[in-house]
């Protein structure tokens, strides 16, 4: 639904932009008396009332911050952090993503996030719930250190139950060892 | 001869599958010394449809302790009332003999009678007469198998017990309950999200389990007779690994509400929260000992996941229980409390192991790759667990000495998370 709204707004703003740049044509239907002041036939200055332009493209973040969360050009649409085997620390390559989300949470105190930690399929299902929890807890801790509020974030675990990729080798396993960040309305 | 009216009134009113579903069962190993037993078709058993004698024979053979003998057609057809020619049966190499009969009653019900004979001692060991309706035929056959098993081995039979497990087909998960022979599966819960860790209440009336339907793990308690379920634990964070106390009044669970994964106790209705462990590790998979004194659990507080135990009343520091290998998880106690079954990682392969708690000897029971969730039969003789064969999730039951093996698989989909139900008194 949000995608549709975005397209509609983009189309609307494109229309308005088009109107703003085209000069209005003076239209004088035949047989209408010219009542403007001055001698008949003299050129009259055309008063051009400016049209206020509504630009949704630039200030979108301010009016609808949540739309950035799904903008593929925004770092905020990146929601997954991946881990090495048996590890739960956030690798350097993912710090930027965590920082961006911390900033979003700081600037939008009403925003809520669910972090789901996941593991690959090896080993006990319940112990893997525990390992996934370590991962999501680690992300939550980092977000709070970066200024998000504790009550904005719930960290949970899906253990091995929700793999991103099915398969029984490292290629799949490496995609499944992850934390996913979800915002309100997405879960 | 005892007379019993078989009452199975409190039938499980679960969402029944359109077709009578079942797990197919295959025996892949046998006991060291099997008792040769002749189970003669019961006179008139065709009237009942279920083939009572065939079910009795299949049950006994499946235990791996009996070898059913082929019985030629006998004329006249003997029943439990026919005098027995023991020499004739010894010449057929039978050590034991079952004879019986089925009679239709005027009220539409049936009477099933049988007697068990020891051909070596040349004596009748006993028998029972049942009154039943047609749809109780399978259950009656299982009762007869239990009787024969107990008389000849001295152990209680588990043929009348049920198993719970989860079947995954595509994106659909079903928590199912079937007879111990895999027949008559009924669905207690169907979901598009995972279900794990089913745990039977000691009275067999309820299942606790973990459901991911809320996008996080939540513990439910589910009443089997009416399908009513309620949330037992949905605290902030993850809620999982439910385990019933032997008296059925408490659930041990793993919660992350206070950071990490720690053990807590709650009442089945979700009240009465009490923290049990305080570590910075993962403490999970709690299991009560049968005497209710200890809670065994998995913890990586020592650096790698191992099994520990603590006093159920709390207080003292938990003791480490497993010392061999770097990954020992999922503790399960035998009904007599003397043996611990668990999953051990052995050169990268996850296998079922048994630890004798008295002499500390470890025995690895399986030779597979991806074993999970061991569950003892209530007579302690077999251990049911999940494994993967040919890329498919199936259940396997192995005897405590490793000799007898059975495989239970679904027609389609993966089976996992088995839990063997209790004796129903």
Coordinates of C-alpha atoms in Angstrom, one line a residue:
Chain A
X1 CA 0.0 0.0 0.0
X2 CA 2.8 2.4 0.8
X3 CA 4.4 1.8 -2.5
X4 CA 1.2 2.8 -4.3
X5 CA 0.9 5.9 -2.2
X6 CA 4.4 6.8 -3.1
X7 CA 3.7 6.4 -6.8
X8 CA 0.5 8.4 -6.5
X9 CA 2.2 11.3 -4.6
X10 CA 5.1 11.2 -7.1
X11 CA 2.6 11.5 -10.0
X12 CA 0.7 14.3 -8.2
X13 CA 3.9 16.3 -7.5
X14 CA 5.0 15.8 -11.2
X15 CA 1.7 17.2 -12.4
X16 CA 1.9 20.2 -10.0
X17 CA 5.5 20.8 -11.0
X18 CA 4.4 20.8 -14.7
X19 CA 1.7 23.3 -13.9
X20 CA 4.2 25.6 -12.1
X21 CA 6.6 25.8 -15.1
X22 CA 4.1 26.4 -18.0
X23 CA 2.9 29.9 -18.3
X24 CA -0.9 30.3 -18.1
X25 CA -2.5 31.1 -21.4
X26 CA -4.8 34.0 -21.4
X27 CA -8.2 32.9 -22.7
X28 CA -10.7 35.3 -24.0
X29 CA -13.9 33.8 -25.3
X30 CA -15.3 35.5 -28.4
X31 CA -17.7 38.3 -27.8
X32 CA -16.7 39.1 -24.2
X33 CA -16.2 42.8 -23.6
X34 CA -12.8 43.8 -22.5
X35 CA -13.4 45.7 -19.3
X36 CA -9.8 46.3 -18.3
X37 CA -8.8 49.9 -17.6
X38 CA -7.2 52.0 -20.2
X39 CA -7.8 52.6 -23.9
X40 CA -9.5 49.8 -25.8
X41 CA -6.9 47.7 -27.7
X42 CA -4.0 48.5 -25.4
X43 CA -1.9 45.6 -24.2
X44 CA -2.6 44.8 -20.6
X45 CA 0.0 43.5 -18.2
X46 CA -0.8 39.9 -17.4
X47 CA -0.9 39.4 -13.7
X48 CA 0.6 36.0 -13.0
X49 CA -0.3 34.7 -9.6
X50 CA 2.4 32.4 -8.4
X51 CA 1.2 28.8 -7.6
X52 CA 2.6 27.4 -4.4
X53 CA 4.5 24.2 -5.2
X54 CA 4.3 21.2 -2.9
X55 CA 7.5 19.2 -3.2
X56 CA 7.2 15.8 -1.7
X57 CA 10.5 14.5 -2.9
X58 CA 12.9 16.5 -0.8
X59 CA 11.2 16.8 2.6
X60 CA 9.7 13.3 2.5
X61 CA 11.8 12.3 5.5
X62 CA 10.3 15.0 7.7
X63 CA 6.7 14.4 6.8
X64 CA 6.8 10.6 6.5
X65 CA 9.9 9.1 8.1
X66 CA 8.6 5.6 7.9
X67 CA 8.8 5.7 4.1
X68 CA 12.6 5.8 4.3
X69 CA 12.5 2.4 6.0
X70 CA 11.4 0.8 2.7
X71 CA 13.3 3.1 0.3
X72 CA 15.8 0.8 -1.4
X73 CA 18.1 3.8 -1.7
X74 CA 18.1 4.3 2.0
X75 CA 20.4 2.4 4.3
X76 CA 17.4 2.0 6.6
X77 CA 15.9 -0.5 4.2
X78 CA 18.9 -2.8 5.1
X79 CA 17.7 -4.8 8.0
X80 CA 19.8 -7.9 8.3
X81 CA 23.1 -8.5 10.0
X82 CA 25.0 -11.7 9.3
X83 CA 27.4 -13.6 11.6
X84 CA 30.2 -16.1 11.4
X85 CA 29.7 -19.5 12.9
X86 CA 29.2 -19.5 16.7
X87 CA 29.6 -15.7 16.8
X88 CA 27.2 -13.1 18.0
X89 CA 29.2 -9.9 17.7
X90 CA 28.2 -7.3 15.1
X91 CA 31.0 -7.3 12.5
X92 CA 32.5 -4.0 11.4
X93 CA 30.9 -4.2 8.0
X94 CA 27.4 -3.9 9.6
X95 CA 28.2 -1.1 12.0
X96 CA 26.9 1.5 9.5
X97 CA 23.6 -0.1 9.3
X98 CA 23.2 -0.3 13.0
X99 CA 24.2 3.3 13.4
X100 CA 21.6 4.4 10.8
X101 CA 18.9 2.5 12.6
X102 CA 20.0 3.9 16.0
X103 CA 19.7 7.4 14.5
X104 CA 16.2 6.7 13.2
X105 CA 15.1 5.4 16.5
X106 CA 16.6 8.4 18.3
X107 CA 14.9 10.8 16.0
X108 CA 11.6 9.0 16.1
X109 CA 10.9 8.2 19.7
X110 CA 7.6 6.7 18.9
X111 CA 9.1 4.1 16.6
X112 CA 9.2 0.5 17.8
X113 CA 11.6 -2.3 16.6
X114 CA 11.6 -6.0 16.9
X115 CA 14.9 -7.7 16.4
X116 CA 14.8 -11.4 15.5
X117 CA 18.0 -13.4 16.0
X118 CA 18.5 -16.6 13.9
X119 CA 20.9 -19.4 13.6
X120 CA 21.8 -22.1 11.1
X121 CA 20.2 -25.5 11.4
X122 CA 23.0 -27.3 13.2
X123 CA 22.3 -28.6 16.7
X124 CA 19.5 -28.5 19.3
X125 CA 16.6 -26.3 18.4
X126 CA 16.2 -24.9 21.8
X127 CA 19.9 -24.2 22.3
X128 CA 19.7 -22.4 18.9
X129 CA 16.8 -20.3 20.3
X130 CA 19.4 -19.2 23.0
X131 CA 22.1 -18.5 20.4
X132 CA 19.7 -16.5 18.3
X133 CA 18.8 -14.5 21.4
X134 CA 22.5 -13.7 22.0
X135 CA 22.6 -12.2 18.5
X136 CA 19.5 -10.1 18.8
X137 CA 20.5 -9.0 22.3
X138 CA 23.8 -7.9 20.9
X139 CA 22.2 -5.7 18.2
X140 CA 19.8 -4.2 20.8
X141 CA 22.7 -3.4 23.1
X142 CA 24.5 -1.6 20.3
X143 CA 21.4 0.4 19.4
X144 CA 20.9 1.5 22.9
X145 CA 24.6 2.5 23.3
X146 CA 24.0 4.6 20.2
X147 CA 21.0 6.4 21.7
X148 CA 17.9 4.4 21.1
X149 CA 15.6 3.8 24.1
X150 CA 15.3 0.4 25.7
X151 CA 11.5 0.4 25.5
X152 CA 11.7 1.0 21.8
X153 CA 13.3 -2.4 21.1
X154 CA 12.3 -6.0 21.8
X155 CA 14.9 -8.6 21.0
X156 CA 13.7 -12.2 20.4
X157 CA 14.9 -15.3 18.8
X158 CA 13.6 -17.6 16.0
X159 CA 16.4 -20.1 16.5
X160 CA 16.8 -22.2 13.4
X161 CA 13.1 -22.1 12.5
X162 CA 13.1 -19.3 9.9
X163 CA 16.0 -19.8 7.5
X164 CA 16.5 -17.2 4.9
X165 CA 17.8 -19.9 2.6
X166 CA 17.0 -23.6 2.7
X167 CA 20.0 -25.9 2.3
X168 CA 22.4 -28.1 4.3
X169 CA 25.8 -26.5 3.6
X170 CA 27.7 -23.3 4.4
X171 CA 26.2 -21.4 1.5
X172 CA 22.8 -21.6 3.1
X173 CA 24.0 -21.6 6.7
X174 CA 25.9 -18.3 6.3
X175 CA 22.6 -16.6 5.1
X176 CA 20.7 -18.0 8.1
X177 CA 23.0 -16.8 10.9
X178 CA 21.5 -13.4 11.1
X179 CA 19.6 -10.8 13.0
X180 CA 16.7 -9.1 11.3
X181 CA 15.4 -5.7 12.4
X182 CA 11.6 -5.2 11.9
X183 CA 9.6 -2.0 12.6
X184 CA 6.1 -1.7 13.8
X185 CA 3.6 -2.7 11.2
X186 CA 6.0 -5.3 9.8
X187 CA 5.3 -7.9 12.4
Chain B
X1 CA -10.4 -64.6 34.1
X2 CA -10.9 -60.9 34.6
X3 CA -13.7 -59.1 33.0
X4 CA -13.2 -55.5 31.8
X5 CA -15.5 -53.1 30.2
X6 CA -13.3 -51.0 28.1
X7 CA -14.4 -47.4 28.4
X8 CA -12.8 -44.9 26.0
X9 CA -15.4 -42.3 26.4
X10 CA -13.0 -39.4 26.8
X11 CA -12.0 -39.6 23.1
X12 CA -9.6 -37.0 21.9
X13 CA -11.8 -34.5 20.1
X14 CA -9.1 -33.0 18.0
X15 CA -9.4 -31.6 14.5
X16 CA -9.4 -34.9 12.7
X17 CA -7.7 -35.1 9.3
X18 CA -10.1 -35.9 6.4
X19 CA -8.4 -39.2 5.8
X20 CA -7.1 -41.3 8.6
X21 CA -3.4 -40.3 8.5
X22 CA -0.6 -42.2 9.9
X23 CA 3.1 -42.5 10.1
X24 CA 4.4 -45.6 8.4
X25 CA 6.6 -47.7 10.6
X26 CA 9.5 -49.9 9.6
X27 CA 11.6 -52.2 11.8
X28 CA 15.3 -52.2 11.1
X29 CA 16.7 -54.2 13.9
X30 CA 15.8 -56.9 16.4
X31 CA 16.6 -57.9 20.0
X32 CA 19.2 -60.4 20.9
X33 CA 16.8 -63.1 22.0
X34 CA 13.3 -62.9 20.7
X35 CA 10.5 -64.9 22.2
X36 CA 8.8 -67.0 19.6
X37 CA 5.1 -66.6 20.0
X38 CA 2.1 -68.0 18.1
X39 CA -0.8 -65.6 17.9
X40 CA -3.6 -67.5 16.4
X41 CA -6.2 -65.4 14.6
X42 CA -9.2 -64.9 17.0
X43 CA -12.2 -66.8 16.0
X44 CA -14.7 -64.5 14.5
X45 CA -12.4 -61.5 14.4
X46 CA -13.4 -60.6 10.8
X47 CA -16.6 -59.2 12.3
X48 CA -14.6 -56.4 14.0
X49 CA -12.8 -55.4 10.8
X50 CA -9.6 -54.3 12.6
X51 CA -7.8 -57.7 12.6
X52 CA -7.1 -57.8 16.3
X53 CA -4.6 -60.7 16.2
X54 CA -2.6 -59.0 13.5
X55 CA -2.3 -55.8 15.5
X56 CA -1.2 -57.8 18.6
X57 CA 1.4 -59.5 16.6
X58 CA 2.7 -56.3 15.0
X59 CA 2.9 -54.6 18.4
X60 CA 4.9 -57.4 19.9
X61 CA 7.2 -57.8 16.9
X62 CA 7.8 -54.0 16.8
X63 CA 9.2 -54.2 20.3
X64 CA 12.0 -56.3 18.9
X65 CA 11.5 -58.8 21.8
X66 CA 9.1 -61.2 20.0
X67 CA 9.1 -63.2 16.8
X68 CA 5.6 -63.9 15.6
X69 CA 5.3 -67.5 14.2
X70 CA 3.3 -68.3 11.1
X71 CA 0.3 -70.3 12.1
X72 CA -1.2 -72.7 9.6
X73 CA -5.0 -72.8 9.3
X74 CA -6.3 -74.9 12.1
X75 CA -9.5 -77.0 11.9
X76 CA -11.4 -76.8 14.1
X77 CA -10.4 -73.2 14.8
X78 CA -9.2 -73.0 18.5
X79 CA -10.4 -70.3 20.8
X80 CA -9.4 -69.2 24.4
X81 CA -11.8 -71.9 25.6
X82 CA -10.2 -74.8 23.6
X83 CA -8.0 -77.2 25.5
X84 CA -4.4 -76.7 24.5
X85 CA -2.2 -79.5 23.2
X86 CA 1.1 -78.0 24.4
X87 CA 3.3 -80.6 22.7
X88 CA 1.8 -79.7 19.4
X89 CA 2.7 -76.0 19.9
X90 CA 6.2 -76.9 21.1
X91 CA 6.7 -78.8 17.9
X92 CA 5.8 -75.6 16.1
X93 CA 8.6 -74.0 18.2
X94 CA 6.4 -71.7 20.1
X95 CA 7.4 -70.6 23.6
X96 CA 4.1 -68.8 24.0
X97 CA 0.6 -68.9 22.5
X98 CA -2.4 -66.6 22.3
X99 CA -5.9 -67.8 21.5
X100 CA -9.0 -65.7 21.4
X101 CA -12.4 -65.1 20.0
X102 CA -14.7 -62.2 19.0
X103 CA -18.5 -62.4 19.5
X104 CA -21.1 -59.8 18.4
X105 CA -23.6 -58.8 21.2
X106 CA -27.2 -58.0 20.6
X107 CA -26.7 -54.4 21.6
X108 CA -24.3 -53.8 18.7
X109 CA -21.1 -54.0 20.8
X110 CA -18.6 -56.9 20.8
X111 CA -17.0 -59.2 23.2
X112 CA -13.3 -60.0 22.8
X113 CA -11.8 -62.7 24.9
X114 CA -8.2 -64.1 24.9
X115 CA -5.9 -66.3 26.9
X116 CA -2.1 -66.4 27.0
X117 CA -0.3 -69.7 27.4
X118 CA 3.3 -70.6 28.3
X119 CA 4.0 -73.7 26.2
X120 CA 7.3 -74.4 28.0
X121 CA 5.7 -74.3 31.5
X122 CA 2.6 -75.8 29.9
X123 CA 0.3 -73.4 31.8
X124 CA -2.2 -70.7 31.1
X125 CA -0.8 -67.4 32.3
X126 CA -4.1 -65.6 32.3
X127 CA -6.6 -63.7 30.0
X128 CA -9.2 -61.0 29.8
X129 CA -12.6 -60.5 28.4
X130 CA -13.5 -57.1 27.0
X131 CA -16.7 -55.4 26.0
X132 CA -16.2 -52.8 23.3
X133 CA -17.7 -50.9 20.5
X134 CA -16.3 -51.4 17.0
X135 CA -14.2 -48.3 17.0
X136 CA -12.4 -49.5 20.1
X137 CA -11.0 -52.5 18.3
X138 CA -7.5 -51.1 17.8
X139 CA -7.3 -49.9 21.4
X140 CA -8.4 -53.4 22.6
X141 CA -5.7 -55.1 20.5
X142 CA -3.1 -52.8 22.0
X143 CA -4.3 -53.7 25.5
X144 CA -3.9 -57.3 24.7
X145 CA -0.4 -56.7 23.4
X146 CA 0.4 -54.8 26.6
X147 CA -0.9 -57.8 28.7
X148 CA 1.1 -60.4 26.8
X149 CA 4.3 -58.2 26.8
X150 CA 4.0 -57.6 30.6
X151 CA 3.4 -61.3 31.4
X152 CA 6.3 -62.5 29.3
X153 CA 8.9 -59.8 29.9
X154 CA 8.0 -58.4 33.4
X155 CA 7.9 -54.9 31.9
X156 CA 4.9 -52.7 31.3
X157 CA 4.0 -52.5 27.6
X158 CA 3.7 -49.2 25.8
X159 CA 1.4 -50.2 23.0
X160 CA -1.5 -48.2 24.4
X161 CA 0.5 -45.0 24.6
X162 CA 0.5 -42.1 22.2
X163 CA 3.2 -39.9 20.7
X164 CA 3.2 -36.2 19.8
X165 CA 5.4 -34.8 17.0
X166 CA 5.5 -31.9 14.5
X167 CA 5.1 -32.4 10.7
X168 CA 6.3 -29.8 8.3
X169 CA 4.9 -29.8 4.8
X170 CA 6.0 -26.8 2.7
X171 CA 5.1 -23.7 4.9
X172 CA 2.6 -25.6 7.0
X173 CA 3.3 -27.0 10.4
X174 CA 1.1 -29.5 12.3
X175 CA 1.4 -30.7 15.8
X176 CA 0.0 -34.2 15.6
X177 CA -0.7 -37.0 18.1
X178 CA -0.8 -40.6 17.0
X179 CA -0.8 -44.1 18.6
X180 CA 2.6 -45.4 19.4
X181 CA 2.5 -47.5 16.2
X182 CA 1.9 -44.3 14.2
X183 CA -1.7 -45.0 13.3
X184 CA -4.6 -42.6 13.8
X185 CA -2.7 -39.3 13.7
X186 CA -4.8 -36.3 14.6
X187 CA -3.9 -32.7 14.4
X188 CA -3.9 -30.6 17.6
X189 CA -2.6 -27.5 16.0
X190 CA -2.0 -26.3 12.4
X191 CA 0.1 -23.2 11.7
X192 CA 2.1 -21.3 9.1
X193 CA 4.8 -20.7 11.7
X194 CA 7.0 -23.2 13.5
X195 CA 6.0 -25.3 16.5
X196 CA 8.7 -26.8 18.7
X197 CA 9.2 -28.5 22.0
X198 CA 5.9 -30.3 22.6
X199 CA 5.8 -31.6 26.3
X200 CA 3.1 -33.9 27.7
X201 CA 1.6 -33.0 31.1
X202 CA 2.1 -36.0 33.4
X203 CA -1.6 -36.9 33.2
X204 CA -1.5 -36.9 29.4
X205 CA -4.3 -34.4 29.1
X206 CA -2.3 -31.4 28.0
X207 CA 0.6 -30.4 25.8
X208 CA 2.8 -27.5 26.4
X209 CA 4.7 -26.3 23.3
X210 CA 6.4 -23.3 21.8
X211 CA 4.7 -21.6 18.9
X212 CA 6.2 -18.9 16.6
X213 CA 2.9 -17.6 15.4
X214 CA 3.5 -14.3 17.0
X215 CA 6.8 -13.8 15.2
X216 CA 8.6 -14.7 18.5
X217 CA 8.6 -17.8 20.6
X218 CA 5.7 -18.1 23.0
X219 CA 4.8 -21.0 25.4
X220 CA 1.3 -22.3 25.1
X221 CA -0.6 -24.9 27.2
X222 CA -3.1 -26.8 25.1
X223 CA -5.9 -29.0 26.4
X224 CA -6.2 -32.0 24.1
X225 CA -9.8 -33.0 24.7
X226 CA -11.3 -29.7 23.7
X227 CA -8.5 -27.9 21.8
X228 CA -8.6 -25.0 24.2
X229 CA -5.2 -23.4 24.6
X230 CA -3.8 -20.5 26.5
X231 CA -0.6 -18.6 26.7
X232 CA 1.6 -19.8 29.6
X233 CA 4.5 -17.4 28.9
X234 CA 4.7 -14.5 26.6
X235 CA 7.0 -12.1 28.4
X236 CA 9.2 -9.6 26.6
X237 CA 11.8 -11.4 24.6
X238 CA 11.8 -15.2 24.0
X239 CA 9.8 -17.8 25.9
X240 CA 10.6 -21.5 25.2
X241 CA 11.6 -25.0 26.4
X242 CA 8.6 -25.8 28.6
X243 CA 9.0 -28.8 31.0
X244 CA 6.4 -30.1 33.4
X245 CA 7.2 -31.0 37.0
X246 CA 6.3 -34.6 37.8
X247 CA 3.2 -33.5 39.8
X248 CA 2.0 -31.4 36.9
X249 CA 1.8 -28.2 38.9
X250 CA 4.7 -26.3 37.6
X251 CA 6.4 -25.6 34.3
X252 CA 10.1 -24.9 34.0
X253 CA 10.8 -22.6 31.0
X254 CA 13.5 -20.6 29.4
X255 CA 12.9 -16.8 29.3
X256 CA 15.0 -13.9 28.0
X257 CA 12.9 -11.3 29.8
X258 CA 15.8 -10.5 32.2
X259 CA 18.5 -10.7 29.7
X260 CA 20.2 -13.8 28.1
X261 CA 18.4 -17.1 28.3
X262 CA 17.7 -18.2 31.9
X263 CA 15.5 -20.8 33.6
X264 CA 12.3 -19.8 35.4
X265 CA 9.4 -21.6 37.0
X266 CA 5.8 -20.7 36.3
X267 CA 2.4 -22.2 37.0
X268 CA 0.7 -23.7 33.9
X269 CA -1.7 -20.8 33.9
X270 CA 1.2 -18.4 33.6
X271 CA 1.2 -17.1 37.1
X272 CA 3.8 -17.5 39.9
X273 CA 6.9 -16.5 38.0
X274 CA 10.1 -17.4 39.8
X275 CA 13.7 -17.2 38.5
X276 CA 15.8 -20.4 38.9
X277 CA 19.2 -19.7 37.3
X278 CA 21.4 -16.7 37.4
X279 CA 24.2 -16.9 35.0
X280 CA 25.4 -14.9 32.0
X281 CA 25.3 -18.0 29.9
X282 CA 22.5 -19.7 27.9
X283 CA 20.6 -21.9 30.4
X284 CA 17.9 -23.8 28.6
X285 CA 16.2 -27.2 28.0
X286 CA 15.2 -27.8 31.6
X287 CA 14.0 -31.3 32.5
X288 CA 12.8 -32.6 35.9
X289 CA 14.1 -35.8 37.2
X290 CA 11.2 -38.3 37.8
X291 CA 11.4 -37.9 41.5
X292 CA 11.0 -34.1 41.1
X293 CA 14.2 -33.4 43.1
X294 CA 16.4 -32.2 40.3
X295 CA 16.2 -30.1 37.2
X296 CA 18.7 -31.1 34.5
X297 CA 19.4 -28.5 31.9
X298 CA 21.7 -27.4 29.1
X299 CA 24.2 -24.6 29.8
X300 CA 27.2 -23.1 28.2
X301 CA 28.4 -21.4 31.4
X302 CA 31.6 -23.4 31.2
X303 CA 32.3 -22.2 27.6
X304 CA 30.6 -25.0 25.7
X305 CA 27.1 -26.4 25.9
X306 CA 27.0 -29.2 28.5
X307 CA 24.4 -30.7 30.8
X308 CA 24.1 -29.6 34.3
X309 CA 21.7 -30.3 37.1
X310 CA 20.4 -28.2 40.0
X311 CA 18.1 -28.8 43.0
X312 CA 14.5 -28.2 41.9
X313 CA 14.0 -26.3 45.1
X314 CA 16.9 -23.9 44.1
X315 CA 19.7 -22.7 46.3
X316 CA 22.7 -24.8 45.7
X317 CA 25.1 -24.2 42.7
X318 CA 24.3 -26.4 39.7
X319 CA 26.6 -29.4 39.1
X320 CA 28.0 -30.4 35.8
X321 CA 26.9 -33.8 34.5
X322 CA 28.5 -34.3 31.1
X323 CA 32.2 -34.2 30.6
X324 CA 33.0 -36.1 27.4
X325 CA 32.9 -34.1 24.2
X326 CA 32.4 -30.4 23.5
X327 CA 28.7 -30.3 22.8
X328 CA 26.2 -32.2 25.0
X329 CA 22.6 -31.0 24.9
X330 CA 18.9 -31.9 25.4
X331 CA 18.9 -33.9 28.7
X332 CA 16.1 -36.5 29.1
X333 CA 15.8 -38.7 32.1
X334 CA 14.7 -42.3 31.9
X335 CA 11.5 -43.1 33.9
X336 CA 13.5 -44.9 36.6
X337 CA 15.7 -41.9 36.9
X338 CA 18.9 -43.9 36.4
X339 CA 19.8 -43.0 32.9
X340 CA 20.3 -39.7 31.1
X341 CA 19.7 -39.6 27.3
X342 CA 21.0 -36.6 25.5
X343 CA 22.4 -35.5 22.1
X344 CA 26.2 -35.4 21.7
X345 CA 28.2 -34.0 18.9
X346 CA 30.7 -36.6 17.8
X347 CA 33.1 -35.5 15.1
X348 CA 30.5 -33.1 13.8
X349 CA 27.7 -35.6 13.9
X350 CA 24.8 -35.2 16.3
X351 CA 24.0 -38.6 17.9
X352 CA 21.9 -40.0 20.8
X353 CA 24.0 -41.0 23.9
X354 CA 23.1 -42.6 27.2
X355 CA 24.8 -41.8 30.5
X356 CA 24.5 -44.2 33.4
X357 CA 24.2 -41.8 36.3
X358 CA 25.5 -44.3 38.8
X359 CA 28.7 -45.5 37.1
X360 CA 29.1 -42.6 34.7
X361 CA 29.5 -44.8 31.6
X362 CA 28.5 -43.2 28.3
X363 CA 27.1 -45.2 25.4
X364 CA 26.5 -43.7 22.0
X365 CA 23.3 -45.3 20.7
X366 CA 23.1 -44.2 17.2
X367 CA 25.3 -43.9 14.2
X368 CA 23.6 -41.1 12.4
X369 CA 24.3 -37.5 11.6
X370 CA 21.5 -35.2 12.7
X371 CA 19.7 -36.7 15.7
X372 CA 17.6 -34.4 17.9
X373 CA 15.2 -34.4 20.8
X374 CA 15.4 -37.9 22.4
X375 CA 12.2 -39.0 24.3
X376 CA 11.9 -42.1 26.5
X377 CA 9.0 -44.4 26.2
X378 CA 7.2 -44.5 29.6
X379 CA 8.6 -48.0 30.3
X380 CA 12.1 -46.8 29.7
X381 CA 12.9 -49.4 27.1
X382 CA 12.8 -47.4 23.9
X383 CA 14.0 -43.9 23.0
X384 CA 12.2 -42.0 20.3
X385 CA 14.1 -39.2 18.5
X386 CA 14.2 -37.2 15.4
X387 CA 16.7 -37.7 12.7
X388 CA 17.2 -37.1 9.0
X389 CA 17.4 -40.0 6.5
X390 CA 17.8 -39.5 2.8
X391 CA 17.3 -35.7 3.3
X392 CA 13.9 -36.2 5.0
X393 CA 13.0 -35.7 8.6
X394 CA 11.8 -38.9 10.2
X395 CA 11.4 -40.3 13.7
X396 CA 13.5 -43.2 14.9
X397 CA 13.0 -45.4 18.0
X398 CA 15.9 -47.3 19.4
X399 CA 16.1 -49.6 22.3
X400 CA 18.2 -48.8 25.3
X401 CA 20.7 -51.5 24.2
X402 CA 20.8 -50.1 20.7
X403 CA 19.7 -53.3 19.0
X404 CA 16.1 -52.6 18.2
X405 CA 15.3 -49.8 15.7
X406 CA 12.1 -48.6 14.2
X407 CA 11.7 -45.8 11.7
X408 CA 8.5 -43.7 11.6
X409 CA 8.0 -41.4 8.6
X410 CA 5.1 -39.3 7.2
X411 CA 3.8 -39.8 3.7
X412 CA 4.9 -36.3 2.8
X413 CA 6.9 -33.8 4.7
X414 CA 9.4 -33.8 7.5
X415 CA 8.7 -35.2 11.0
X416 CA 10.5 -33.7 14.0
X417 CA 10.2 -32.9 17.7
X418 CA 8.8 -36.2 19.0
X419 CA 7.4 -36.5 22.6
X420 CA 6.3 -39.9 23.9
X421 CA 3.2 -39.6 26.0
X422 CA 2.7 -41.1 29.5
X423 CA 0.9 -44.3 30.5
X424 CA -2.8 -43.4 30.8
X425 CA -4.0 -44.9 34.0

